[in-house]
Amino acid sequence: MRALKFAALAAAAALVGIGLASAAEAPPPPQKNWSFDGLFGTFDRAAVRRGHLVYKEVCAACHGVKLLAFRDLQRVGYSEGEVKAIAAQVEVQDGPNDQGEMFKRPGRPADRFPSPFANEQAARAANNGASPPDLSLMTKARKGGADYLHALLTGYGEPPKGMKAMEGLQYNKYFPGQQIAMPSPLNEGQVTFPDGTKATAEQMSLDVTTFLAFAAEPELEDRKRLGVKVLLFVIVLTGMLFAVKREIWSALH
Amino acid sequence: MAAVQWKNPVIKWIDYRLPIFTMVHHDLVDYPTPRNLNYWWNFGSLAGITLVIMVLTGIFLAMYYTPHVDYAFESVERIMRDVNYGWLIRYLHMNGGSMFFLAVYIHVFRGLYFGSYKAPRELLWIIGVFILLAMMATAFMGYVLPWGQMSFWAATVITNLFSAVPLVGEAIVRWLWGGFTVDNPTLNRFYALHFLLPFVILGLVGLHMWALHVHKSNNPLGIDIKSPSDTIPFHPYYTAKDMYGLGIFMTVYLFFVFFAPNFFGEPDNYIKANSLVTPAHIVPEWYLLPYYAILRAITFDIWFIPAKLIGVIAMFASILILVLLPWLDRSPVRSARFRPLYKQFFWLFFVDCLILGWVGANPPDAMLMGKISLLVIGQLATLYYFAFFLVIVPLLGIFERPKPLPESISAAVLKPGAAE
């Protein structure tokens, strides 16, 4: 009987492992070592700052991160003063005022990152009919998460023989369908990092992915820090409960 | 069992008028429980505790959630980002759903293996089937609330099933939607029902416990309690054992909450619902995958009955057939330990359910190793699912020769000569 049970469990394990290959699907993105992976993961502060710069100078022309507030940046080491200065760089529509009119004012830490287009129609009109998605949740909203995002940003190249990308689309082997409307966004030397890091396409992609992972899960560090404590607690508690159970049942056995 | 004599005058005063302390003593302290329950018997109380966690976390989520198509998605993100510990409450609730189903499925398979559905526990079992159905409805409607892509398209697919009903199908679907498509009225009513149904489940759990405490727990030997030496008081023995099991369960649960909170989810649900963009693969949560596979396995009409209708009937029948199980299984022996053939068919059935879940998770046109169509695997697995209940179990009741049963629980469990 034990053998039969074992066989059942083995079959279950095998089922989980079987992947179904399908020709149309993109290759799995290569796995990277992210600073925010693992039980003790935190966002690499320097990478977030560089990624923020890449986002601001490259991505923000077309993509918003509308769920992220400027004050969230304090969670990854920006000072209050820095956050105020960053927020003040943008203009935010507010109102109506006493005269009933809408007005523009400098951004405040509680404001969210402004989106580049007023609405989806404006975004499509400016981008050949394609709407650049908001990036607030990108690492959570795609299979493969951060690995996929990095693979996509650096996955442009010449299409294989016999395939030609359609008018206005680029070949990208990691994009589902292999044809993407976004032109290859990152080129070497496109930004100048104040910390002296060389701005290769690979580096910029890793950094902006770290920034977007933070944008998607600003609670990640709090979550993991609390999680380690909570798990240690329940594991010790469970050990003690096991001892109690054994003690109580010892009279019966 | 003699009535308890309460010493504390306040307790005595209350208990004389409302014997709540006597009831607790009777049902949680003195309650006679078979002495041989194994760890599979932990999952009933684990499911109950998870239900309480779901209700509590759900109430706090409801304080911040906005059931409107324009705000639902953003209000969930507000809970995740701006509400103090909102991410913790939401991830507890999200993963709690999966843990609830995990506990309940183990509980159900335990009942199947040890024959807990047999006389005199038929009603106890049937109430359990209705709890399972109510859980599925609750889980499905809860999944719609974040108003992500999977929320919207799951709601569309599942409500459209009712269009298979002859003649009035389309009318029923429009009535469910409150309009001509899944829209704001649908989201509003799903929210109202998602809040209501857990309390229906709590009521059903009350009945489940009531029926349980009439004839007491079944046990791994599947034989009746015959004398007081077959039982031990619930407290401290099973309170201690349940607490230890709860510790392990919470460790697993909290690991997912803190370190892999989206493990059971679909990435597509972090994209806001869009009625103009259909996701590549619409899949339900893991705990509904086997039924999804059964639904999709029926691709052929029978006479004048369209395949879609048969699929829907098969899907609902796959759960409702459990209601008939106490009468389909004619074997007088409860526990599979003494039923050599049933035991093997049971484990096949278990693997069959896993296969159905796996088929349900994959696109219907997928091929295994490029050769075997998943559709055919799903059809064979569906065939076995129903054959198990309708053919194998009834025949085993007639032809199987069970092993001899022990004389009593205590005789089987206690070493000869042990004190008691």
XYZ file of C-alpha atoms in Angstrom:
673
model
C 0.000 0.000 0.000
C 2.842 2.314 0.842
C 4.127 1.790 -2.692
C 0.759 2.752 -4.138
C 0.633 5.915 -2.045
C 4.151 6.726 -3.116
C 3.215 6.198 -6.747
C 0.268 8.567 -6.354
C 2.475 11.274 -4.894
C 5.142 10.707 -7.532
C 2.517 11.064 -10.253
C 1.361 14.301 -8.657
C 4.902 15.642 -8.583
C 5.464 14.605 -12.204
C 2.313 16.425 -13.306
C 3.537 19.663 -11.804
C 6.834 19.246 -13.597
C 5.553 18.540 -17.090
C 5.719 21.619 -19.234
C 3.818 21.792 -22.467
C 5.895 23.251 -25.239
C 4.069 25.301 -27.793
C 5.706 26.770 -30.877
C 4.007 30.150 -30.671
C 5.242 30.953 -27.200
C 8.321 32.993 -26.380
C 11.393 31.396 -24.773
C 11.529 31.608 -20.963
C 13.380 34.750 -19.838
C 16.859 34.119 -18.382
C 16.910 34.273 -14.597
C 18.788 37.146 -13.022
C 19.940 37.666 -9.451
C 17.776 40.503 -8.207
C 18.555 42.373 -5.024
C 14.911 42.003 -4.012
C 14.788 38.207 -4.448
C 14.924 35.768 -1.563
C 13.816 35.779 2.050
C 15.959 38.787 2.978
C 15.682 40.679 -0.323
C 15.796 44.479 -0.350
C 15.848 46.937 -3.219
C 19.414 47.946 -4.129
C 19.254 51.663 -3.280
C 21.758 52.732 -5.944
C 19.967 50.650 -8.613
C 16.598 52.210 -7.708
C 18.095 55.702 -8.087
C 19.666 54.854 -11.436
C 16.470 53.126 -12.541
C 14.433 56.161 -11.492
C 16.670 58.285 -13.726
C 16.242 55.888 -16.662
C 12.488 55.889 -16.131
C 12.399 59.694 -15.993
C 14.589 60.297 -19.032
C 13.517 57.394 -21.249
C 10.319 55.569 -20.275
C 8.330 58.518 -18.919
C 7.960 59.967 -22.417
C 5.335 57.289 -23.123
C 4.674 55.292 -19.919
C 3.165 56.339 -16.598
C 3.591 54.812 -13.121
C 0.389 56.359 -11.895
C 0.014 54.222 -8.754
C 3.360 55.357 -7.346
C 3.391 58.451 -5.110
C 6.470 60.627 -4.693
C 6.404 59.998 -0.946
C 6.804 56.256 -1.646
C 10.401 57.047 -2.646
C 11.193 57.597 1.030
C 10.749 53.860 1.477
C 13.893 53.255 -0.584
C 16.201 55.797 0.999
C 15.274 59.138 -0.557
C 15.293 61.913 2.056
C 12.201 64.003 2.700
C 13.932 67.002 1.138
C 14.805 65.031 -1.994
C 11.237 63.825 -2.337
C 9.899 67.359 -2.023
C 12.344 68.582 -4.667
C 11.483 65.699 -7.053
C 7.746 66.264 -6.612
C 8.112 70.023 -7.177
C 9.577 69.371 -10.621
C 6.201 68.304 -12.005
C 3.082 70.368 -12.570
C -0.144 68.994 -11.196
C -3.641 70.082 -12.068
C -5.658 70.974 -8.971
C -8.853 72.798 -8.224
C -11.382 74.132 -8.559
C -10.316 77.227 -6.605
C -12.606 79.886 -5.076
C -13.318 81.236 -8.562
C -14.292 77.755 -9.732
C -11.269 77.432 -11.962
C -8.800 74.575 -12.277
C -5.192 75.627 -11.818
C -1.687 74.191 -12.042
C 0.586 73.924 -9.029
C 3.953 72.299 -8.309
C 3.714 68.666 -7.214
C 3.745 67.648 -3.543
C 5.081 64.400 -1.983
C 1.533 63.029 -1.719
C 0.958 63.389 -5.479
C 1.313 60.405 -7.787
C 3.709 60.280 -10.701
C 1.964 62.066 -13.587
C 1.134 60.054 -16.703
C 2.396 61.318 -20.075
C -0.989 61.189 -21.804
C -4.321 62.557 -20.687
C -6.199 59.427 -21.716
C -5.890 56.211 -23.721
C -7.075 57.844 -26.938
C -4.384 60.521 -26.691
C -1.803 57.796 -26.039
C -2.905 55.829 -29.098
C -3.021 58.902 -31.291
C 0.575 59.738 -30.387
C 1.884 56.173 -30.761
C 0.720 54.839 -34.086
C -2.424 53.341 -32.581
C -0.673 51.413 -29.808
C -1.238 52.409 -26.190
C 1.892 52.250 -23.984
C 0.745 50.465 -20.794
C 1.110 52.003 -17.357
C 4.138 50.455 -15.639
C 2.995 50.634 -11.984
C 2.387 46.889 -11.681
C 4.449 45.605 -14.579
C 6.614 43.116 -12.641
C 3.501 41.587 -11.056
C 1.374 41.658 -14.193
C 3.583 39.545 -16.459
C 4.582 35.889 -16.206
C 8.265 35.864 -15.307
C 8.063 39.216 -13.507
C 11.341 41.136 -13.325
C 13.189 38.504 -15.399
C 10.682 38.930 -18.210
C 10.857 42.710 -18.087
C 14.645 42.734 -18.323
C 14.607 40.096 -21.073
C 12.077 42.130 -23.040
C 13.999 45.400 -22.729
C 17.158 43.730 -24.028
C 15.469 41.181 -26.304
C 15.451 43.169 -29.547
C 17.351 41.908 -32.549
C 17.142 40.804 -36.144
C 14.183 38.500 -36.827
C 15.097 34.913 -37.778
C 15.313 34.081 -41.496
C 11.946 33.934 -43.178
C 10.245 36.203 -40.658
C 9.648 39.860 -41.252
C 8.258 42.193 -38.625
C 5.142 44.020 -39.734
C 5.120 47.703 -40.591
C 5.655 49.702 -37.385
C 6.474 46.643 -35.281
C 9.847 45.389 -34.049
C 11.093 41.875 -33.554
C 11.566 40.945 -29.891
C 11.975 37.285 -29.098
C 10.589 37.537 -25.551
C 7.371 39.361 -26.453
C 4.350 37.059 -26.938
C 3.983 36.876 -30.721
C 7.556 38.205 -31.149
C 6.394 41.549 -32.583
C 6.194 44.603 -30.371
C 5.153 48.174 -31.145
C 7.712 49.705 -28.757
C 11.026 50.450 -30.500
C 14.126 49.253 -28.647
C 14.099 51.831 -25.841
C 17.554 51.581 -24.284
C 20.746 52.527 -26.094
C 24.227 52.705 -24.624
C 25.076 56.109 -23.164
C 21.511 57.367 -23.372
C 21.623 58.622 -19.797
C 24.521 59.715 -17.615
C 24.475 58.147 -14.169
C 25.695 60.596 -11.498
C 27.330 57.705 -9.595
C 29.659 57.040 -12.537
C 28.158 53.652 -13.471
C 28.575 52.979 -17.184
C 25.192 53.304 -18.888
C 25.162 50.167 -21.025
C 21.780 48.973 -22.297
C 22.100 45.933 -19.997
C 22.846 48.135 -16.965
C 20.010 50.548 -17.691
C 17.601 47.655 -18.168
C 18.598 46.005 -14.864
C 18.267 49.315 -13.048
C 14.936 50.367 -14.483
C 13.577 46.882 -13.789
C 14.627 47.259 -10.141
C 12.892 50.644 -10.035
C 9.717 49.193 -11.545
C 9.805 46.204 -9.186
C 9.821 48.745 -6.380
C 6.962 50.655 -8.032
C 4.951 47.432 -8.211
C 5.633 46.299 -4.648
C 6.621 49.254 -2.478
C 5.694 47.121 0.545
C 8.161 44.331 -0.345
C 10.863 45.221 2.179
C 8.381 45.663 5.040
C 6.729 42.418 4.041
C 9.903 40.345 4.000
C 11.314 41.898 7.175
C 8.095 41.181 9.067
C 7.812 37.764 7.413
C 11.152 36.562 8.766
C 10.126 37.469 12.311
C 6.656 35.995 11.975
C 7.952 32.730 10.499
C 10.607 32.365 13.200
C 7.857 32.901 15.761
C 5.441 30.332 14.323
C 8.192 27.756 13.820
C 9.308 28.030 17.465
C 5.670 28.055 18.590
C 4.952 24.936 16.525
C 7.938 23.193 18.110
C 6.611 24.041 21.549
C 3.094 22.900 20.629
C 4.585 19.615 19.440
C 6.290 19.178 22.819
C 3.023 19.943 24.604
C 1.135 17.471 22.448
C 3.691 14.730 23.116
C 3.664 15.381 26.811
C -0.127 15.251 27.021
C -0.450 12.157 24.870
C 2.382 10.285 26.585
C -0.082 9.131 29.222
C -2.113 7.337 26.526
C 0.556 5.555 24.543
C -22.302 12.202 31.653
C -23.151 14.081 34.775
C -23.958 17.770 34.566
C -21.067 20.028 35.471
C -21.204 21.761 38.839
C -20.064 25.365 38.351
C -18.441 27.018 41.351
C -18.099 30.617 40.180
C -21.400 32.318 41.160
C -21.549 34.462 37.991
C -21.030 31.467 35.752
C -23.502 29.510 37.817
C -26.110 32.291 37.491
C -25.676 32.554 33.726
C -25.486 28.819 33.144
C -28.734 28.222 35.022
C -30.516 30.576 32.622
C -28.503 29.928 29.448
C -26.422 26.749 29.720
C -23.710 28.015 27.436
C -20.868 26.939 29.722
C -22.327 23.479 30.038
C -22.599 23.317 26.262
C -18.974 24.304 25.736
C -17.928 21.807 28.377
C -20.012 19.114 26.759
C -18.894 19.784 23.166
C -15.299 20.972 23.498
C -13.958 19.645 26.797
C -15.611 16.409 27.829
C -16.664 15.569 24.269
C -15.793 11.889 23.771
C -13.556 11.446 20.733
C -12.195 8.208 19.290
C -8.726 7.697 20.716
C -7.194 6.684 17.374
C -7.753 9.754 15.156
C -4.714 10.418 12.957
C -3.463 13.733 11.622
C -5.852 13.630 8.643
C -8.537 14.478 11.205
C -6.910 17.854 11.834
C -8.191 19.379 8.637
C -11.790 19.908 9.742
C -10.788 22.278 12.516
C -8.140 23.833 10.261
C -10.826 24.602 7.683
C -13.011 26.124 10.408
C -10.180 28.335 11.655
C -9.371 29.422 8.099
C -13.019 30.379 7.620
C -12.798 32.639 10.666
C -9.572 34.206 9.328
C -11.299 34.801 5.979
C -14.289 36.508 7.594
C -12.118 38.735 9.787
C -9.681 39.804 7.061
C -12.609 40.202 4.670
C -14.421 42.631 6.941
C -11.345 44.863 7.152
C -10.882 44.740 3.382
C -14.529 45.696 2.931
C -13.869 48.908 4.875
C -11.543 50.145 2.113
C -12.747 48.373 -1.016
C -14.918 50.271 -3.535
C -17.269 48.090 -5.598
C -17.376 50.208 -8.722
C -15.897 49.343 -12.108
C -14.011 52.656 -12.226
C -12.491 52.393 -8.750
C -12.375 48.719 -7.706
C -8.936 47.979 -9.167
C -7.458 51.213 -7.790
C -9.077 50.735 -4.384
C -7.387 47.337 -4.074
C -4.052 48.941 -4.956
C -4.786 51.640 -2.387
C -5.209 48.892 0.205
C -1.884 47.432 -0.926
C 0.031 50.732 -0.868
C -1.561 53.279 1.438
C -3.625 51.482 4.070
C -1.560 50.533 7.122
C -0.774 46.816 6.823
C -3.357 46.659 4.045
C -0.989 44.467 2.035
C -0.881 42.011 4.934
C -4.659 41.836 5.294
C -5.159 41.435 1.547
C -2.469 38.773 1.125
C -3.872 36.882 4.139
C -7.288 36.956 2.472
C -6.013 36.075 -1.007
C -3.867 33.150 0.123
C -6.392 32.243 2.799
C -8.780 31.292 -0.002
C -6.271 28.799 -1.360
C -5.444 27.447 2.084
C -9.166 27.077 2.854
C -9.686 24.949 -0.247
C -6.526 22.976 0.468
C -7.761 22.141 3.974
C -11.260 21.322 2.768
C -10.087 19.115 -0.108
C -7.866 17.109 2.246
C -10.849 16.899 4.610
C -13.052 15.574 1.786
C -10.507 13.008 0.579
C -10.080 11.864 4.185
C -13.838 11.356 4.355
C -13.745 9.383 1.106
C -10.866 7.179 2.257
C -12.191 6.340 5.699
C -15.863 6.109 4.661
C -16.986 9.023 6.834
C -20.023 9.526 4.580
C -21.657 6.243 5.538
C -24.570 5.688 7.916
C -25.278 7.327 10.248
C -23.297 10.303 8.923
C -25.030 10.794 5.529
C -26.528 14.175 6.404
C -23.266 15.344 7.930
C -21.622 14.528 4.596
C -24.352 16.151 2.499
C -24.164 19.371 4.529
C -20.430 19.260 3.828
C -21.085 19.043 0.068
C -23.254 22.161 0.316
C -20.504 23.920 2.261
C -18.144 23.086 -0.605
C -20.609 24.464 -3.164
C -21.104 27.661 -1.161
C -17.337 28.030 -0.852
C -16.927 27.774 -4.611
C -19.551 30.423 -5.253
C -17.979 32.687 -2.634
C -14.466 32.186 -3.964
C -15.533 32.816 -7.542
C -17.315 36.057 -6.674
C -14.442 37.178 -4.482
C -12.055 36.612 -7.369
C -14.104 39.028 -9.463
C -13.882 41.892 -6.957
C -10.335 43.188 -7.706
C -11.621 43.807 -11.237
C -8.473 42.650 -12.979
C -8.435 40.985 -16.381
C -8.936 37.467 -14.954
C -11.678 38.776 -12.660
C -13.614 40.190 -15.578
C -13.102 37.288 -17.954
C -13.742 34.626 -15.326
C -17.005 36.399 -14.536
C -17.836 36.473 -18.238
C -17.043 32.794 -18.825
C -18.779 31.477 -15.704
C -21.957 33.551 -16.039
C -22.152 32.588 -19.708
C -22.389 28.930 -18.658
C -25.983 29.598 -17.718
C -26.766 30.516 -21.312
C -26.637 26.755 -21.948
C -29.981 26.368 -20.150
C -32.578 25.653 -22.855
C -35.039 28.419 -23.801
C -34.443 30.763 -20.856
C -30.632 30.634 -20.816
C -30.023 34.056 -22.332
C -32.616 35.629 -20.044
C -30.992 34.062 -16.991
C -27.579 35.409 -18.003
C -28.933 38.943 -18.478
C -30.629 38.645 -15.096
C -27.367 37.548 -13.464
C -25.479 40.415 -15.092
C -28.083 43.051 -14.367
C -27.465 44.298 -17.893
C -26.239 43.189 -21.273
C -22.688 42.414 -20.256
C -20.587 41.958 -17.125
C -20.589 45.509 -15.790
C -21.058 47.651 -12.721
C -24.333 46.018 -11.568
C -22.621 42.601 -11.821
C -19.703 43.791 -9.695
C -22.065 45.317 -7.122
C -24.162 42.205 -6.665
C -21.109 39.952 -6.561
C -19.764 42.133 -3.755
C -23.026 41.923 -1.825
C -23.161 38.153 -2.266
C -19.488 37.704 -1.479
C -20.176 39.405 1.841
C -23.321 37.395 2.501
C -22.296 33.860 1.542
C -19.575 33.368 4.195
C -22.266 33.786 6.830
C -24.362 31.168 5.047
C -21.267 28.962 5.203
C -20.921 29.681 8.933
C -24.544 28.586 9.381
C -23.936 25.404 7.398
C -20.791 24.762 9.465
C -22.976 25.043 12.563
C -25.280 22.345 11.179
C -22.229 20.287 10.174
C -20.946 20.423 13.769
C -24.366 19.648 15.190
C -24.720 16.555 13.042
C -21.135 15.575 13.862
C -21.702 15.744 17.595
C -24.721 13.446 17.453
C -22.796 10.384 16.289
C -19.274 11.674 16.982
C -16.256 11.457 14.743
C -15.559 8.540 12.463
C -12.063 7.118 12.920
C -9.339 5.426 10.852
C -10.736 1.981 11.664
C -14.209 3.035 10.584
C -15.864 1.088 13.403
C -18.337 2.498 15.904
C -17.504 3.684 19.379
C -18.592 0.809 21.595
C -17.414 1.610 25.080
C -15.945 4.558 26.990
C -12.487 3.019 26.670
C -12.699 3.645 22.902
C -12.734 7.372 23.477
C -10.729 10.097 25.132
C -11.976 13.569 26.088
C -11.530 16.196 23.372
C -9.664 18.392 25.811
C -6.737 18.208 26.418
C -5.927 15.475 23.888
C -7.380 16.810 20.649
C -7.082 20.476 21.563
C -3.336 19.858 21.920
C -3.145 17.841 18.706
C -5.189 20.412 16.761
C -3.013 23.258 18.017
C 0.140 21.478 16.883
C -1.416 20.872 13.451
C -2.480 24.506 13.330
C 1.129 25.537 13.948
C 2.314 23.605 10.887
C -0.596 24.851 8.784
C 0.063 28.475 9.758
C 3.754 28.098 8.956
C 2.912 27.044 5.401
C 0.159 29.649 5.042
C 2.274 32.515 6.356
C 5.226 31.486 4.208
C 3.074 32.114 1.140
C 1.650 35.350 2.572
C 5.050 36.893 3.252
C 7.338 35.352 0.655
C 5.263 34.158 -2.302
C 1.972 36.047 -1.983
C 1.124 35.793 -5.668
C 2.114 32.152 -6.088
C -1.483 30.976 -6.495
C -2.584 33.989 -8.550
C -2.519 34.877 -12.219
C -0.331 37.822 -13.353
C -3.154 38.948 -15.631
C -5.181 39.974 -12.611
C -2.771 42.851 -12.008
C -3.987 44.324 -15.303
C -7.188 46.294 -14.934
C -10.285 44.727 -16.501
C -10.691 45.581 -20.163
C -13.710 44.295 -22.035
C -11.959 44.845 -25.390
C -8.881 42.692 -24.678
C -9.340 38.965 -24.058
C -6.447 37.269 -22.178
C -4.649 34.514 -24.096
C -5.647 31.810 -21.579
C -8.587 32.310 -19.273
C -8.054 30.024 -16.285
C -9.823 29.830 -12.940
C -7.990 29.580 -9.624
C -6.302 26.221 -8.987
C -9.075 24.885 -6.763
C -11.618 25.087 -9.587
C -9.400 23.645 -12.326
C -10.680 20.020 -12.187
C -14.268 21.175 -12.767
C -13.094 23.434 -15.574
C -11.452 20.394 -17.192
C -14.693 18.409 -16.883
C -16.645 21.290 -18.420
C -14.296 21.442 -21.383
C -14.044 17.668 -21.796
C -17.543 17.489 -23.278
C -17.073 18.496 -26.905
C -19.767 16.358 -28.482
C -23.548 16.681 -28.733
C -25.682 13.783 -27.569
C -28.818 13.517 -29.691
C -30.343 16.963 -29.543
C -28.519 18.080 -26.381
C -25.720 20.512 -27.236
C -22.218 19.831 -25.916
C -22.151 23.050 -23.910
C -25.215 22.071 -21.912
C -23.839 18.584 -21.233
C -20.557 20.133 -20.143
C -22.297 22.421 -17.676
C -24.404 19.545 -16.345
C -21.304 17.350 -16.025
C -19.500 20.088 -14.133
C -22.271 20.544 -11.580
C -22.873 16.800 -11.435
C -19.235 16.208 -10.569
C -19.906 17.785 -7.173
C -23.554 16.906 -6.672
C -22.777 13.236 -7.234
C -21.115 13.347 -3.813
C -24.593 13.811 -2.326
C -25.549 10.351 -3.616
C -22.343 8.667 -2.506
C -23.712 7.293 0.803
C -26.222 5.270 -1.240
C -23.940 4.410 -4.140
C -21.501 2.764 -1.755
C -23.248 -0.334 -0.392
C -20.238 -1.758 1.412
C -20.908 -2.049 5.147
C -17.219 -1.449 5.864
C -16.250 2.204 6.209
C -12.478 2.413 6.301
C -10.406 1.730 3.202
C -7.917 0.018 5.504
C -10.132 -3.038 5.364
C -11.151 -2.649 1.724
C -8.182 -3.784 -0.384
C -9.786 -2.995 -3.753
C -11.501 0.240 -2.811
C -8.190 1.506 -1.473
C -6.530 1.132 -4.882
C -9.418 2.697 -6.788
C -9.438 5.544 -4.252
C -5.803 6.414 -4.931
C -6.470 6.198 -8.671
C -9.347 8.597 -8.125
C -7.056 10.949 -6.218
C -4.528 10.953 -9.068
C -7.422 11.359 -11.507
C -8.463 14.574 -9.766
C -4.891 15.878 -10.018
C -4.826 15.026 -13.728
C -8.106 16.895 -14.207
C -6.628 19.908 -12.437
C -3.554 19.803 -14.638
C -5.648 19.502 -17.808
C -7.792 22.415 -16.640
C -4.717 24.598 -16.186
C -3.575 24.152 -19.787
C -5.089 25.329 -23.044
C -7.504 22.736 -24.442
C -5.587 22.328 -27.694
C -2.260 21.587 -25.966
C -0.447 18.338 -26.688
C 1.508 16.223 -24.222
C 4.977 15.593 -25.667
C 3.616 16.707 -29.023
C 1.520 13.580 -29.421
C -1.286 13.072 -26.950
C -4.070 15.641 -26.981
C -4.854 17.075 -23.573
C -8.495 17.053 -24.574
C -8.441 13.253 -24.799
C -6.637 12.971 -21.460
C -9.278 15.250 -19.947
C -12.067 13.135 -21.432
C -10.588 9.899 -20.091
C -10.052 11.482 -16.687
C -13.657 12.722 -16.680
C -14.811 9.230 -17.624
C -12.924 7.729 -14.684
C -14.230 10.445 -12.352
C -17.827 9.473 -13.006
C -17.139 5.765 -13.416
C -15.588 5.749 -9.944
C -18.857 6.889 -8.374
C -21.380 5.275 -10.711
C -19.753 1.932 -11.552
C -16.713 1.088 -9.443
C -17.995 2.033 -5.995
C -21.405 0.302 -6.404
C -19.772 -2.863 -7.797
C -17.151 -2.973 -5.052
C -19.969 -2.937 -2.508
C -21.122 -6.233 -3.986
C -17.932 -7.995 -5.029
C -15.215 -6.802 -2.690
C -14.282 -9.064 0.209
C -13.267 -6.811 3.068
C -10.677 -7.828 5.639
C -11.955 -8.730 9.110
C -12.677 -5.730 11.304
C -11.151 -5.364 14.763
C -13.411 -5.993 17.706
C -13.229 -2.461 19.022
C -11.132 0.682 18.788
C -9.479 0.092 22.126
C -8.788 -3.567 21.332
C -7.061 -2.567 18.101
C -5.170 0.419 19.420
C -4.105 -0.467 22.930
C -1.271 -2.892 23.384
C -2.445 -6.079 25.083
C -2.136 -5.693 28.827
C -1.957 -1.903 28.726
C -3.655 -0.113 31.553
C -7.160 1.299 31.085
